[in-house]
PDB file of C-alpha atoms and ligand atoms in Angstrom:
ATOM      1  CA  MET A   1     -18.311 -37.984 -28.125  1.00 96.00           C
ATOM      2  CA  VAL A   2     -15.240 -35.834 -27.486  1.00 97.00           C
ATOM      3  CA  PHE A   3     -15.615 -32.825 -25.202  1.00 96.00           C
ATOM      4  CA  ALA A   4     -12.653 -30.668 -24.151  1.00 96.00           C
ATOM      5  CA  ARG A   5     -12.604 -27.555 -22.004  1.00 95.00           C
ATOM      6  CA  GLY A   6      -9.436 -25.672 -21.202  1.00 96.00           C
ATOM      7  CA  VAL A   7      -7.192 -28.643 -21.926  1.00 95.00           C
ATOM      8  CA  ARG A   8      -3.590 -27.933 -20.952  1.00 96.00           C
ATOM      9  CA  LYS A   9      -0.505 -30.054 -21.339  1.00 96.00           C
ATOM     10  CA  SER A  10       3.048 -29.166 -20.328  1.00 96.00           C
ATOM     11  CA  TYR A  11       6.302 -31.029 -20.671  1.00 95.00           C
ATOM     12  CA  GLY A  12       8.321 -29.604 -17.831  1.00 94.00           C
ATOM     13  CA  PRO A  13       8.451 -25.858 -18.383  1.00 95.00           C
ATOM     14  CA  LEU A  14       7.182 -26.144 -21.977  1.00 96.00           C
ATOM     15  CA  GLU A  15       3.431 -25.597 -22.236  1.00 96.00           C
ATOM     16  CA  VAL A  16       2.313 -27.290 -25.445  1.00 97.00           C
ATOM     17  CA  LEU A  17      -1.477 -27.017 -25.037  1.00 98.00           C
ATOM     18  CA  LYS A  18      -2.667 -23.776 -23.503  1.00 97.00           C
ATOM     19  CA  GLY A  19      -6.380 -24.315 -23.036  1.00 97.00           C
ATOM     20  CA  VAL A  20      -8.071 -26.192 -25.861  1.00 97.00           C
ATOM     21  CA  ASP A  21     -11.881 -26.437 -26.158  1.00 97.00           C
ATOM     22  CA  ILE A  22     -13.605 -28.718 -28.628  1.00 96.00           C
ATOM     23  CA  ASP A  23     -16.878 -30.562 -29.103  1.00 97.00           C
ATOM     24  CA  VAL A  24     -17.051 -33.471 -31.495  1.00 98.00           C
ATOM     25  CA  PRO A  25     -20.634 -34.752 -31.659  1.00 98.00           C
ATOM     26  CA  THR A  26     -21.194 -38.475 -32.222  1.00 98.00           C
ATOM     27  CA  GLY A  27     -21.102 -39.298 -35.920  1.00 98.00           C
ATOM     28  CA  SER A  28     -19.302 -36.123 -36.931  1.00 98.00           C
ATOM     29  CA  VAL A  29     -15.864 -35.399 -38.361  1.00 98.00           C
ATOM     30  CA  ALA A  30     -13.565 -32.737 -36.916  1.00 98.00           C
ATOM     31  CA  CYS A  31     -10.493 -31.822 -38.958  1.00 98.00           C
ATOM     32  CA  ILE A  32      -7.519 -30.144 -37.280  1.00 98.00           C
ATOM     33  CA  ILE A  33      -4.932 -28.172 -39.214  1.00 97.00           C
ATOM     34  CA  GLY A  34      -2.034 -26.053 -38.069  1.00 97.00           C
ATOM     35  CA  PRO A  35       1.703 -25.580 -38.380  1.00 96.00           C
ATOM     36  CA  SER A  36       4.234 -28.106 -37.145  1.00 96.00           C
ATOM     37  CA  GLY A  37       4.721 -27.891 -33.383  1.00 97.00           C
ATOM     38  CA  SER A  38       1.321 -26.330 -32.701  1.00 97.00           C
ATOM     39  CA  GLY A  39       0.247 -29.233 -30.446  1.00 98.00           C
ATOM     40  CA  LYS A  40      -2.004 -31.227 -32.787  1.00 98.00           C
ATOM     41  CA  SER A  41      -0.426 -34.627 -32.096  1.00 98.00           C
ATOM     42  CA  THR A  42      -0.232 -33.890 -28.384  1.00 97.00           C
ATOM     43  CA  PHE A  43      -3.938 -33.139 -28.351  1.00 97.00           C
ATOM     44  CA  LEU A  44      -4.768 -36.438 -30.103  1.00 97.00           C
ATOM     45  CA  ARG A  45      -2.515 -38.244 -27.617  1.00 96.00           C
ATOM     46  CA  CYS A  46      -4.466 -36.649 -24.771  1.00 95.00           C
ATOM     47  CA  ILE A  47      -7.767 -37.870 -26.244  1.00 95.00           C
ATOM     48  CA  ASN A  48      -6.251 -41.347 -26.526  1.00 92.00           C
ATOM     49  CA  HIS A  49      -5.163 -41.457 -22.860  1.00 88.00           C
ATOM     50  CA  LEU A  50      -1.503 -41.466 -23.866  1.00 89.00           C
ATOM     51  CA  GLU A  51      -0.787 -38.196 -22.056  1.00 90.00           C
ATOM     52  CA  LYS A  52      -1.842 -36.924 -18.690  1.00 89.00           C
ATOM     53  CA  LEU A  53      -3.452 -33.502 -18.822  1.00 91.00           C
ATOM     54  CA  THR A  54      -1.932 -30.751 -16.751  1.00 91.00           C
ATOM     55  CA  GLY A  55      -5.202 -28.833 -16.734  1.00 92.00           C
ATOM     56  CA  GLY A  56      -8.754 -28.662 -17.982  1.00 93.00           C
ATOM     57  CA  ILE A  57     -11.230 -31.437 -18.630  1.00 91.00           C
ATOM     58  CA  LEU A  58     -11.537 -33.946 -21.410  1.00 93.00           C
ATOM     59  CA  LEU A  59     -14.354 -36.439 -21.834  1.00 93.00           C
ATOM     60  CA  VAL A  60     -14.699 -39.239 -24.345  1.00 93.00           C
ATOM     61  CA  ASP A  61     -18.205 -40.640 -24.576  1.00 92.00           C
ATOM     62  CA  GLY A  62     -19.038 -39.068 -21.233  1.00 87.00           C
ATOM     63  CA  ALA A  63     -16.059 -40.548 -19.347  1.00 84.00           C
ATOM     64  CA  PHE A  64     -13.229 -38.379 -18.034  1.00 82.00           C
ATOM     65  CA  VAL A  65      -9.939 -39.212 -19.710  1.00 78.00           C
ATOM     66  CA  GLY A  66      -7.744 -40.699 -16.983  1.00 75.00           C
ATOM     67  CA  TYR A  67     -10.259 -40.174 -14.194  1.00 76.00           C
ATOM     68  CA  ASP A  68     -13.421 -41.596 -12.729  1.00 75.00           C
ATOM     69  CA  LEU A  69     -16.061 -39.423 -11.145  1.00 75.00           C
ATOM     70  CA  ARG A  70     -17.442 -41.014  -7.958  1.00 76.00           C
ATOM     71  CA  ASP A  71     -19.249 -39.231  -5.137  1.00 78.00           C
ATOM     72  CA  ASP A  72     -18.443 -35.862  -6.715  1.00 79.00           C
ATOM     73  CA  ARG A  73     -14.710 -36.601  -6.639  1.00 81.00           C
ATOM     74  CA  LEU A  74     -12.283 -37.453  -9.425  1.00 78.00           C
ATOM     75  CA  TYR A  75     -10.158 -40.554  -8.992  1.00 79.00           C
ATOM     76  CA  GLU A  76      -7.258 -41.476 -11.263  1.00 81.00           C
ATOM     77  CA  VAL A  77      -8.060 -44.666 -13.137  1.00 80.00           C
ATOM     78  CA  LYS A  78      -5.746 -47.678 -12.856  1.00 80.00           C
ATOM     79  CA  ASP A  79      -3.515 -48.776 -15.706  1.00 78.00           C
ATOM     80  CA  ASP A  80      -5.618 -51.802 -16.683  1.00 78.00           C
ATOM     81  CA  GLU A  81      -8.736 -49.645 -16.850  1.00 79.00           C
ATOM     82  CA  LEU A  82      -6.769 -47.144 -18.939  1.00 80.00           C
ATOM     83  CA  CYS A  83      -5.876 -49.899 -21.423  1.00 79.00           C
ATOM     84  CA  GLN A  84      -9.523 -50.887 -21.620  1.00 80.00           C
ATOM     85  CA  ARG A  85     -10.551 -47.317 -22.403  1.00 82.00           C
ATOM     86  CA  ARG A  86      -7.752 -46.897 -24.910  1.00 85.00           C
ATOM     87  CA  ALA A  87      -9.047 -49.989 -26.694  1.00 86.00           C
ATOM     88  CA  GLU A  88     -12.273 -48.077 -27.379  1.00 90.00           C
ATOM     89  CA  ILE A  89     -10.402 -45.428 -29.334  1.00 95.00           C
ATOM     90  CA  GLY A  90      -8.702 -46.109 -32.648  1.00 96.00           C
ATOM     91  CA  MET A  91      -5.583 -44.204 -33.625  1.00 96.00           C
ATOM     92  CA  LEU A  92      -3.918 -44.018 -37.024  1.00 97.00           C
ATOM     93  CA  PHE A  93      -0.480 -42.585 -37.613  1.00 96.00           C
ATOM     94  CA  GLN A  94       1.570 -41.294 -40.482  1.00 94.00           C
ATOM     95  CA  SER A  95       3.703 -44.438 -40.200  1.00 93.00           C
ATOM     96  CA  PHE A  96       1.288 -47.307 -40.580  1.00 88.00           C
ATOM     97  CA  ASN A  97       2.514 -49.225 -37.508  1.00 91.00           C
ATOM     98  CA  LEU A  98       1.365 -52.655 -38.666  1.00 97.00           C
ATOM     99  CA  PHE A  99       2.950 -55.686 -37.017  1.00 97.00           C
ATOM    100  CA  SER A 100       5.542 -56.482 -39.674  1.00 97.00           C
ATOM    101  CA  HIS A 101       5.955 -60.156 -38.751  1.00 97.00           C
ATOM    102  CA  MET A 102       2.217 -60.836 -39.046  1.00 98.00           C
ATOM    103  CA  THR A 103       0.023 -61.273 -42.109  1.00 98.00           C
ATOM    104  CA  VAL A 104      -2.829 -58.878 -42.791  1.00 98.00           C
ATOM    105  CA  MET A 105      -5.299 -61.330 -41.222  1.00 98.00           C
ATOM    106  CA  GLU A 106      -3.080 -61.809 -38.154  1.00 98.00           C
ATOM    107  CA  ASN A 107      -2.807 -58.030 -37.767  1.00 98.00           C
ATOM    108  CA  LEU A 108      -6.579 -57.723 -37.826  1.00 98.00           C
ATOM    109  CA  VAL A 109      -7.467 -60.512 -35.389  1.00 98.00           C
ATOM    110  CA  GLU A 110      -4.723 -59.948 -32.787  1.00 96.00           C
ATOM    111  CA  ALA A 111      -6.462 -57.336 -30.620  1.00 95.00           C
ATOM    112  CA  PRO A 112     -10.038 -58.597 -31.103  1.00 96.00           C
ATOM    113  CA  ILE A 113      -8.951 -62.028 -29.837  1.00 96.00           C
ATOM    114  CA  HIS A 114      -6.744 -60.832 -26.985  1.00 93.00           C
ATOM    115  CA  VAL A 115      -8.492 -57.650 -25.881  1.00 91.00           C
ATOM    116  CA  ARG A 116     -12.120 -58.061 -26.992  1.00 90.00           C
ATOM    117  CA  ARG A 117     -11.801 -61.810 -26.248  1.00 93.00           C
ATOM    118  CA  LEU A 118     -13.633 -62.786 -29.426  1.00 96.00           C
ATOM    119  CA  PRO A 119     -13.617 -66.418 -30.546  1.00 97.00           C
ATOM    120  CA  VAL A 120     -11.067 -66.896 -33.358  1.00 97.00           C
ATOM    121  CA  ASP A 121     -13.706 -67.750 -35.983  1.00 97.00           C
ATOM    122  CA  GLN A 122     -15.720 -64.640 -35.238  1.00 98.00           C
ATOM    123  CA  ALA A 123     -12.630 -62.415 -35.247  1.00 98.00           C
ATOM    124  CA  LYS A 124     -11.676 -63.827 -38.652  1.00 98.00           C
ATOM    125  CA  ALA A 125     -15.179 -63.351 -40.041  1.00 98.00           C
ATOM    126  CA  GLU A 126     -15.232 -59.722 -38.878  1.00 98.00           C
ATOM    127  CA  ALA A 127     -11.732 -59.179 -40.300  1.00 98.00           C
ATOM    128  CA  LEU A 128     -12.844 -60.436 -43.718  1.00 98.00           C
ATOM    129  CA  GLU A 129     -15.780 -58.040 -43.709  1.00 98.00           C
ATOM    130  CA  LEU A 130     -13.509 -55.132 -42.812  1.00 98.00           C
ATOM    131  CA  LEU A 131     -10.996 -56.064 -45.494  1.00 98.00           C
ATOM    132  CA  ALA A 132     -13.807 -56.064 -48.030  1.00 97.00           C
ATOM    133  CA  ARG A 133     -14.810 -52.594 -46.847  1.00 96.00           C
ATOM    134  CA  VAL A 134     -11.305 -51.225 -47.423  1.00 97.00           C
ATOM    135  CA  GLY A 135     -11.010 -53.095 -50.738  1.00 97.00           C
ATOM    136  CA  LEU A 136      -8.277 -55.525 -49.703  1.00 98.00           C
ATOM    137  CA  SER A 137     -10.000 -58.905 -49.626  1.00 97.00           C
ATOM    138  CA  ASP A 138      -7.259 -60.329 -51.833  1.00 97.00           C
ATOM    139  CA  LYS A 139      -4.460 -59.390 -49.380  1.00 98.00           C
ATOM    140  CA  VAL A 140      -5.539 -61.527 -46.407  1.00 98.00           C
ATOM    141  CA  ASP A 141      -2.368 -63.627 -46.331  1.00 98.00           C
ATOM    142  CA  ARG A 142       0.124 -60.940 -47.357  1.00 98.00           C
ATOM    143  CA  TYR A 143       2.708 -59.393 -45.077  1.00 98.00           C
ATOM    144  CA  PRO A 144       2.852 -55.605 -44.683  1.00 97.00           C
ATOM    145  CA  ARG A 145       6.110 -55.390 -46.677  1.00 97.00           C
ATOM    146  CA  GLU A 146       4.294 -56.887 -49.674  1.00 98.00           C
ATOM    147  CA  LEU A 147       1.794 -54.019 -49.735  1.00 97.00           C
ATOM    148  CA  SER A 148       1.996 -50.433 -50.950  1.00 97.00           C
ATOM    149  CA  GLY A 149       1.888 -47.622 -48.384  1.00 97.00           C
ATOM    150  CA  GLY A 150      -1.721 -46.876 -49.278  1.00 97.00           C
ATOM    151  CA  GLN A 151      -2.691 -50.519 -48.846  1.00 97.00           C
ATOM    152  CA  GLN A 152      -0.843 -50.682 -45.514  1.00 98.00           C
ATOM    153  CA  GLN A 153      -2.694 -47.644 -44.233  1.00 97.00           C
ATOM    154  CA  ARG A 154      -6.017 -49.167 -45.334  1.00 98.00           C
ATOM    155  CA  VAL A 155      -5.109 -52.331 -43.396  1.00 98.00           C
ATOM    156  CA  ALA A 156      -4.233 -50.152 -40.394  1.00 98.00           C
ATOM    157  CA  ILE A 157      -7.666 -48.502 -40.617  1.00 98.00           C
ATOM    158  CA  ALA A 158      -9.367 -51.904 -40.868  1.00 98.00           C
ATOM    159  CA  ARG A 159      -7.338 -53.078 -37.868  1.00 98.00           C
ATOM    160  CA  ALA A 160      -8.473 -50.060 -35.846  1.00 97.00           C
ATOM    161  CA  MET A 161     -12.096 -50.677 -36.868  1.00 97.00           C
ATOM    162  CA  ALA A 162     -11.800 -54.319 -35.755  1.00 97.00           C
ATOM    163  CA  MET A 163     -11.853 -53.041 -32.177  1.00 96.00           C
ATOM    164  CA  LYS A 164     -15.239 -51.385 -32.791  1.00 96.00           C
ATOM    165  CA  PRO A 165     -13.928 -48.022 -31.595  1.00 96.00           C
ATOM    166  CA  LYS A 166     -16.187 -45.220 -30.411  1.00 96.00           C
ATOM    167  CA  VAL A 167     -13.993 -42.707 -32.180  1.00 97.00           C
ATOM    168  CA  LEU A 168     -11.122 -42.818 -34.668  1.00 98.00           C
ATOM    169  CA  LEU A 169      -8.206 -40.416 -34.363  1.00 98.00           C
ATOM    170  CA  PHE A 170      -6.026 -39.808 -37.419  1.00 98.00           C
ATOM    171  CA  ASP A 171      -2.638 -38.112 -37.140  1.00 98.00           C
ATOM    172  CA  GLU A 172      -1.635 -37.038 -40.655  1.00 97.00           C
ATOM    173  CA  PRO A 173      -2.651 -40.419 -42.100  1.00 97.00           C
ATOM    174  CA  THR A 174      -1.604 -39.608 -45.656  1.00 97.00           C
ATOM    175  CA  SER A 175       1.538 -37.548 -45.043  1.00 95.00           C
ATOM    176  CA  ALA A 176       3.938 -40.450 -45.614  1.00 95.00           C
ATOM    177  CA  LEU A 177       2.272 -41.608 -48.818  1.00 96.00           C
ATOM    178  CA  ASP A 178       3.290 -41.078 -52.408  1.00 94.00           C
ATOM    179  CA  PRO A 179       0.816 -38.601 -53.915  1.00 94.00           C
ATOM    180  CA  GLU A 180      -0.873 -41.188 -56.127  1.00 95.00           C
ATOM    181  CA  LEU A 181      -1.715 -43.320 -53.055  1.00 96.00           C
ATOM    182  CA  VAL A 182      -3.328 -40.553 -50.976  1.00 97.00           C
ATOM    183  CA  GLY A 183      -6.711 -40.800 -52.722  1.00 96.00           C
ATOM    184  CA  GLU A 184      -7.392 -44.440 -51.860  1.00 97.00           C
ATOM    185  CA  VAL A 185      -6.832 -43.784 -48.143  1.00 97.00           C
ATOM    186  CA  LEU A 186      -8.994 -40.647 -48.165  1.00 97.00           C
ATOM    187  CA  GLN A 187     -11.704 -42.661 -49.935  1.00 97.00           C
ATOM    188  CA  VAL A 188     -11.729 -45.221 -47.114  1.00 97.00           C
ATOM    189  CA  MET A 189     -11.933 -42.387 -44.579  1.00 98.00           C
ATOM    190  CA  ARG A 190     -14.771 -40.797 -46.544  1.00 97.00           C
ATOM    191  CA  ASP A 191     -16.682 -44.104 -46.504  1.00 97.00           C
ATOM    192  CA  LEU A 192     -16.233 -44.388 -42.738  1.00 97.00           C
ATOM    193  CA  ALA A 193     -17.454 -40.831 -42.224  1.00 97.00           C
ATOM    194  CA  GLU A 194     -20.498 -41.516 -44.381  1.00 97.00           C
ATOM    195  CA  ALA A 195     -21.185 -44.655 -42.350  1.00 97.00           C
ATOM    196  CA  GLY A 196     -21.403 -42.443 -39.249  1.00 97.00           C
ATOM    197  CA  MET A 197     -17.991 -42.980 -37.635  1.00 98.00           C
ATOM    198  CA  THR A 198     -16.918 -40.219 -35.249  1.00 98.00           C
ATOM    199  CA  MET A 199     -13.495 -39.012 -36.383  1.00 98.00           C
ATOM    200  CA  VAL A 200     -10.880 -36.448 -35.371  1.00 98.00           C
ATOM    201  CA  VAL A 201      -8.492 -35.969 -38.267  1.00 98.00           C
ATOM    202  CA  VAL A 202      -5.246 -34.021 -38.218  1.00 98.00           C
ATOM    203  CA  THR A 203      -4.529 -33.443 -41.888  1.00 96.00           C
ATOM    204  CA  HIS A 204      -3.200 -31.024 -44.421  1.00 92.00           C
ATOM    205  CA  GLU A 205      -5.579 -32.364 -47.044  1.00 95.00           C
ATOM    206  CA  ILE A 206      -7.700 -29.236 -47.205  1.00 95.00           C
ATOM    207  CA  GLY A 207      -9.931 -30.709 -49.918  1.00 95.00           C
ATOM    208  CA  PHE A 208     -10.811 -33.591 -47.607  1.00 96.00           C
ATOM    209  CA  ALA A 209     -11.505 -31.213 -44.727  1.00 97.00           C
ATOM    210  CA  ARG A 210     -13.751 -29.092 -46.914  1.00 96.00           C
ATOM    211  CA  GLU A 211     -15.700 -32.015 -48.292  1.00 96.00           C
ATOM    212  CA  ILE A 212     -15.923 -34.362 -45.302  1.00 97.00           C
ATOM    213  CA  GLY A 213     -15.313 -32.203 -42.233  1.00 97.00           C
ATOM    214  CA  ASP A 214     -18.266 -31.065 -40.128  1.00 98.00           C
ATOM    215  CA  GLN A 215     -15.910 -28.617 -38.449  1.00 98.00           C
ATOM    216  CA  LEU A 216     -12.434 -27.300 -39.119  1.00 98.00           C
ATOM    217  CA  ILE A 217     -10.073 -26.327 -36.308  1.00 98.00           C
ATOM    218  CA  PHE A 218      -6.956 -24.257 -36.847  1.00 98.00           C
ATOM    219  CA  MET A 219      -4.384 -24.645 -34.054  1.00 98.00           C
ATOM    220  CA  ASP A 220      -1.303 -22.512 -33.584  1.00 97.00           C
ATOM    221  CA  GLY A 221       0.987 -22.214 -30.582  1.00 97.00           C
ATOM    222  CA  GLY A 222      -1.064 -24.572 -28.392  1.00 97.00           C
ATOM    223  CA  VAL A 223      -4.375 -22.781 -28.815  1.00 97.00           C
ATOM    224  CA  ILE A 224      -7.287 -22.938 -31.221  1.00 98.00           C
ATOM    225  CA  VAL A 225      -7.046 -19.773 -33.247  1.00 98.00           C
ATOM    226  CA  GLU A 226     -10.164 -20.347 -35.296  1.00 97.00           C
ATOM    227  CA  GLN A 227     -12.802 -23.001 -35.749  1.00 97.00           C
ATOM    228  CA  GLY A 228     -15.958 -23.303 -37.740  1.00 97.00           C
ATOM    229  CA  ASP A 229     -17.606 -24.645 -40.838  1.00 97.00           C
ATOM    230  CA  PRO A 230     -14.810 -25.871 -43.134  1.00 97.00           C
ATOM    231  CA  ARG A 231     -16.228 -24.362 -46.304  1.00 97.00           C
ATOM    232  CA  GLU A 232     -16.763 -20.948 -44.722  1.00 97.00           C
ATOM    233  CA  MET A 233     -13.414 -20.957 -42.945  1.00 97.00           C
ATOM    234  CA  ILE A 234     -11.459 -21.923 -46.056  1.00 96.00           C
ATOM    235  CA  ALA A 235     -13.309 -19.421 -48.231  1.00 95.00           C
ATOM    236  CA  ASN A 236     -13.197 -16.631 -45.693  1.00 96.00           C
ATOM    237  CA  PRO A 237     -10.731 -17.103 -42.822  1.00 96.00           C
ATOM    238  CA  GLN A 238     -11.227 -14.529 -40.064  1.00 96.00           C
ATOM    239  CA  SER A 239      -7.812 -14.592 -38.445  1.00 96.00           C
ATOM    240  CA  PRO A 240      -4.689 -13.392 -40.297  1.00 96.00           C
ATOM    241  CA  ARG A 241      -2.844 -16.453 -38.949  1.00 96.00           C
ATOM    242  CA  THR A 242      -5.432 -18.811 -40.428  1.00 96.00           C
ATOM    243  CA  ARG A 243      -5.297 -16.919 -43.707  1.00 96.00           C
ATOM    244  CA  GLU A 244      -1.522 -17.162 -43.847  1.00 96.00           C
ATOM    245  CA  PHE A 245      -1.510 -20.874 -43.025  1.00 96.00           C
ATOM    246  CA  LEU A 246      -4.212 -21.691 -45.583  1.00 95.00           C
ATOM    247  CA  SER A 247      -2.382 -19.756 -48.271  1.00 93.00           C
ATOM    248  CA  LYS A 248       0.592 -22.098 -47.762  1.00 91.00           C
ATOM    249  CA  VAL A 249      -1.311 -25.389 -47.866  1.00 87.00           C
ATOM    250  CA  LEU A 250      -3.981 -24.638 -50.470  1.00 81.00           C
TER     251      LEU A 250
HETATM  252  P1  ADP B   1       2.253 -30.961 -33.987  1.00 69.87           P
HETATM  253  O1  ADP B   1       1.670 -32.327 -34.017  1.00 69.87           O
HETATM  254  O2  ADP B   1       1.243 -29.874 -34.150  1.00 69.87           O
HETATM  255  O3  ADP B   1       3.381 -30.799 -34.965  1.00 69.87           O
HETATM  256  P2  ADP B   1       3.215 -31.752 -31.372  1.00 69.87           P
HETATM  257  O4  ADP B   1       2.021 -31.968 -30.551  1.00 69.87           O
HETATM  258  O5  ADP B   1       3.912 -32.952 -31.913  1.00 69.87           O
HETATM  259  O6  ADP B   1       2.878 -30.723 -32.540  1.00 69.87           O
HETATM  260  O7  ADP B   1       4.296 -30.936 -30.535  1.00 69.87           O
HETATM  261  C1  ADP B   1       4.020 -29.700 -29.941  1.00 69.87           C
HETATM  262  C2  ADP B   1       5.208 -29.273 -29.124  1.00 69.87           C
HETATM  263  O8  ADP B   1       5.386 -30.154 -28.032  1.00 69.87           O
HETATM  264  C3  ADP B   1       6.526 -29.273 -29.888  1.00 69.87           C
HETATM  265  O9  ADP B   1       7.264 -28.159 -29.500  1.00 69.87           O
HETATM  266  C4  ADP B   1       7.182 -30.556 -29.416  1.00 69.87           C
HETATM  267  O10 ADP B   1       8.576 -30.435 -29.469  1.00 69.87           O
HETATM  268  C5  ADP B   1       6.693 -30.659 -27.986  1.00 69.87           C
HETATM  269  N1  ADP B   1       6.616 -32.046 -27.505  1.00 69.87           N
HETATM  270  C6  ADP B   1       5.833 -33.032 -28.015  1.00 69.87           C
HETATM  271  N2  ADP B   1       5.965 -34.176 -27.332  1.00 69.87           N
HETATM  272  C7  ADP B   1       6.885 -33.923 -26.358  1.00 69.87           C
HETATM  273  C8  ADP B   1       7.475 -34.724 -25.305  1.00 69.87           C
HETATM  274  N3  ADP B   1       7.130 -36.008 -25.127  1.00 69.87           N
HETATM  275  N4  ADP B   1       8.378 -34.111 -24.512  1.00 69.87           N
HETATM  276  C9  ADP B   1       8.700 -32.814 -24.678  1.00 69.87           C
HETATM  277  N5  ADP B   1       8.189 -32.011 -25.639  1.00 69.87           N
HETATM  278  C10 ADP B   1       7.296 -32.567 -26.478  1.00 69.87           C
HETATM  279 MG1   MG B   2       2.042 -33.926 -35.275  1.00 69.87          MG
END
């Protein structure tokens, strides 16, 4: 579902990604850990077509990010096509980014109606199902400010799912939450993983990575230092940098 080879990204003279390779098979969960500034968010933004690569190749579900392959040549895709492709990828942030002036229901039906062009009744029916899945059926008519951080993030996940994404990207989804609210969000993510959702999760929740991750990726300084089976890597990190990082977050 996500395939990267030698992905590079520079901002002017600053090279943030220095050749990143990953494979995320459909239905699997890849967890990414690493110190602040190592390029984790930039990499997710590349997958989500929010950044233009400066090198390498990146495919999501077989399509080049930002390019079309025709007659053996790559063509840059147009902005409207880019929006369409971005709509197939869900992204969750540390800050929940709900529309604050809209109710939970309005948040959930906005993009399905305007981007997927669903009839209003169908969008509402799908929204209710998703709210049940994240345990928030009773919050349909609430505004984001009336919800806890954990509830807001669960709404944000339901809103992303309402677009029927091919893959969900999470950028430290629980980092802004009070500790007692982290579990409910991780539980929703666990349920999605078990239902077969393809996910790339930047997180410092090592327990989640160990339990749910099919692979664990440790990034530092714009490169992948180590990747492998989460349980093996956590129990027996090969690189001294991985070992040092894990000793700080475990
Ligand atoms: P992480 O998510 O691992 O903390 P980021 O991907 O956010 O790391 O950032 C990696 C590096 O790229 C940092 O040094 C950051 O300052 C730099 N960076 C990120 N976005 C930009 C940008 N839009 N312009 C310039 N530098 C950026
Ligand atoms: Mg980040």
